[in-house]
Amino acid sequence: MAGAVYLGCIVSPPSLMDDVDAVQAQISRNMITSGDWVTARLDGVIYLEKAPLIYWAMAVSYLIFGAYDWAARIPVALAAMALCWLTVAFGTWAFGKRAGFYSGLCMATCVGLFLFTRILIPDIMLTFTVALAMWAFLRTLDKEEPHPRLWALVLAVSLGLGLLLKSLIGVLFPLAAGGIYLLLTRQLFSADAWKRLRPFSGLVIVLLVAAPWHILATLRNPPYFAFTLHSGPGQYHGFLWFFFINEQLLRFLNLRYPRDYNTVPRLYFWLFHLLWLFPWSVYLPAIAKVSFKPVGRAGRAALLALCWAGFVLVFFTFSTTQEYYSMPCYPALALLLGAAMALGGGWIRWGTRVLAVIAGCAALAAFVFYYMTRNIPTPGDISVALSYHPKAYTLSLGHMEDLTLRSLAYLRVPLLVAGFAFLIGAVSGFVKNNQRAFVAAALMMVLFFHAARLALVVFDPFMSSRPLAEAILKSPEGTLIVDRHYYFFSSIFFYTDRPALLLNGRFNNLEYGAYAPGAPDVFIDDAKFKDLWIRPERFYIVVKESAVPRLEGLVGREQLNVVAASGGKLVLTNRPLAVSLNPGNHS
């Protein structure tokens, strides 16, 4: 089921979105083009924020399939599928076949896994390495395990890969969860436990996996050592300082500069897990019936899962938070849910009834909105019918506030599919057999994910700049300029695969690298833009429609010729074209 869901998204996915989605994809392509697989770059500017393993995975996918958007998504999709398989295997080993199946079902069909794998971020891969490390940890300690040395090796390799995915938290989460478990089971000072875990040989393996890249990145991006806890405009301290002190320590303390991120309020961070684990979160109260006494394999696994999930959630309670940061605890919660669902009981029956009520209300709402929008016209793309609430975009679903009744008319087909999906969930409440009810809930989610994918396709012109990139590729040659930050129009860079000048774009993610020695001269201000725009050579600029009055004030309306418009964004040129590619979309 997990394979069908994620491979289905690969076959016909929406375009890469502006912001981090296309940024990650283009960094990987730049590595192939430049031959430098150590230092990430955007528009020629070094980008030192993230560990490289996800870039390498996408670059390998490009080498096999070509530099396509769907090829960029393959590593994330495969990681999601592998995580679902791992959760089934872990649950089966710990709690039995039925609980393992339920655990995998929870992992594969929860909202969070689907939502946070629509974006090319490494968190799903990190979640896999954390889950694998936790299983390897438990099996290494298991006195009945015939191959403890092999599992100790798996544990060390998982930690090394975690370092190459999300740096220090890749090892912090497994080590902290494991340490708490050892403390609770009175093994923290057990010589036998540490002998089985082989910490010294494990450390060597971790360093063999992760140290080479860190050393090369440090040597290629000096200065090598800087220990200040302060940075500001124009200051550059090299890779090692930025990657560890600024990106790890200062981000945790919310003191990072530049502050190019938002943080989710703690209460929302906790409560949203009811949504990210939906529909299986209705069974969370049943976890209380699971035994956490470490007297057998099931009890030990349950206790470790509790330590694992608890540490991740508490850690981010005291740190800067994004909703997807806690993804590494999903497998732990899925394991506990699977064990509780296998036990059955009153809480499970009540959970199924609650799910039926929620699904019934959602189905009713979907059908009502479908009926209300049946005669509303849908000219252009959905961006013309949306409202805008930028302050809400800190949240992953913040754009939901942009929806209006008129915009829902563009989503009639997804609404209809979602309505039937939730109808299946509502009917599942009348199924007395628990296993059939669980399968019905999973089927509801698979169909709902398809509806969500159809909705993402409708939002494509708004979330991506691919139509504008295609218009640029069909136009005469010229120098490309992007207004404001690289992230705002990052899919332009991917789909055109060409560099651009950044108008007033020296801030947020590119600010630090902009001051590195040898940084490319791609940043221009208003005065430089005005000088370039009046030259006889052809220039293109990609802007949001709201920015047009500012450009008119700089160069005059008559100097701005529309090439294409899509999703509330424009491509303008300084020299008229014989035929505008889609002038009818701009008013």
Short mmCIF file of N, CA, C and O in Angstrom, two decimals, residues 12 74 96 99 203 258 310-311 328-329 348 367 376 393 429 437 443 446 458 469 471 518-519 565 580:
data_model
loop_
_atom_site.label_atom_id
_atom_site.label_comp_id
_atom_site.label_asym_id
_atom_site.label_seq_id
_atom_site.Cartn_x
_atom_site.Cartn_y
_atom_site.Cartn_z
N SER A 12 3.14 10.95 -11.66
CA SER A 12 2.61 12.21 -12.16
C SER A 12 2.56 13.25 -11.05
O SER A 12 1.49 13.66 -10.61
N ILE A 74 12.60 10.83 -6.43
CA ILE A 74 12.74 9.39 -6.24
C ILE A 74 13.42 9.03 -4.91
O ILE A 74 12.92 8.15 -4.18
N GLY A 96 4.89 -8.96 17.17
CA GLY A 96 4.17 -9.98 16.43
C GLY A 96 3.69 -9.47 15.08
O GLY A 96 3.70 -8.27 14.80
N ALA A 99 0.63 -6.83 14.98
CA ALA A 99 1.03 -5.51 15.43
C ALA A 99 2.00 -4.86 14.43
O ALA A 99 1.94 -3.65 14.20
N LEU A 203 32.39 4.08 17.15
CA LEU A 203 32.83 5.46 16.90
C LEU A 203 33.73 5.53 15.68
O LEU A 203 33.63 6.46 14.86
N PRO A 258 22.02 34.74 9.61
CA PRO A 258 20.75 35.48 9.56
C PRO A 258 19.59 34.59 10.01
O PRO A 258 19.62 33.38 9.80
N GLY A 310 9.46 10.42 23.33
CA GLY A 310 9.45 11.44 24.38
C GLY A 310 10.62 12.39 24.26
O GLY A 310 10.45 13.61 24.40
N PHE A 311 11.82 11.87 24.00
CA PHE A 311 12.98 12.76 23.91
C PHE A 311 12.85 13.72 22.73
O PHE A 311 13.15 14.91 22.85
N PRO A 328 11.12 12.25 13.16
CA PRO A 328 11.81 11.05 13.66
C PRO A 328 11.08 10.31 14.77
O PRO A 328 11.44 9.16 15.07
N CYS A 329 10.08 10.91 15.41
CA CYS A 329 9.35 10.17 16.44
C CYS A 329 8.14 9.43 15.87
O CYS A 329 7.52 8.64 16.59
N ILE A 348 -10.02 1.06 21.54
CA ILE A 348 -9.94 0.90 20.09
C ILE A 348 -11.32 1.05 19.47
O ILE A 348 -11.49 1.73 18.44
N PHE A 367 -18.82 17.37 0.20
CA PHE A 367 -19.93 17.33 -0.74
C PHE A 367 -20.69 18.65 -0.76
O PHE A 367 -21.14 19.10 -1.82
N ILE A 376 -19.80 28.00 -10.21
CA ILE A 376 -18.86 29.12 -10.17
C ILE A 376 -17.82 28.95 -11.28
O ILE A 376 -17.20 27.89 -11.40
N TYR A 393 1.89 31.67 6.96
CA TYR A 393 2.69 30.74 6.19
C TYR A 393 3.80 30.09 7.00
O TYR A 393 4.54 29.24 6.49
N GLY A 429 -16.93 2.93 10.64
CA GLY A 429 -17.37 2.94 12.02
C GLY A 429 -18.41 1.89 12.33
O GLY A 429 -18.64 1.54 13.50
N ALA A 437 -11.90 -2.60 9.95
CA ALA A 437 -12.03 -1.16 10.19
C ALA A 437 -10.71 -0.45 9.93
O ALA A 437 -10.69 0.64 9.34
N LEU A 443 -7.61 2.59 3.49
CA LEU A 443 -8.13 2.83 2.14
C LEU A 443 -8.64 4.27 2.01
O LEU A 443 -8.43 4.92 0.98
N VAL A 446 -5.57 6.46 1.49
CA VAL A 446 -4.96 6.33 0.17
C VAL A 446 -5.76 7.14 -0.85
O VAL A 446 -5.19 7.87 -1.68
N VAL A 458 -3.61 21.46 -9.08
CA VAL A 458 -4.36 22.69 -9.30
C VAL A 458 -3.59 23.90 -8.77
O VAL A 458 -3.59 24.97 -9.38
N ALA A 469 9.12 29.71 -16.36
CA ALA A 469 10.40 29.18 -16.84
C ALA A 469 10.26 28.69 -18.28
O ALA A 469 11.14 28.92 -19.13
N ALA A 471 8.16 29.78 -20.48
CA ALA A 471 8.03 30.95 -21.34
C ALA A 471 9.41 31.57 -21.62
O ALA A 471 9.69 32.01 -22.74
N GLY A 518 35.73 35.10 -3.00
CA GLY A 518 35.46 34.62 -4.35
C GLY A 518 34.00 34.45 -4.68
O GLY A 518 33.66 33.82 -5.70
N ALA A 519 33.09 35.01 -3.87
CA ALA A 519 31.66 34.89 -4.15
C ALA A 519 31.33 35.57 -5.48
O ALA A 519 31.87 36.64 -5.80
N ALA A 565 2.52 35.43 -17.71
CA ALA A 565 1.96 35.61 -16.37
C ALA A 565 1.38 34.29 -15.92
O ALA A 565 0.76 33.56 -16.70
N SER A 580 3.63 38.33 -27.43
CA SER A 580 3.70 37.94 -26.02
C SER A 580 3.15 36.53 -25.87
O SER A 580 2.17 36.15 -26.52
#
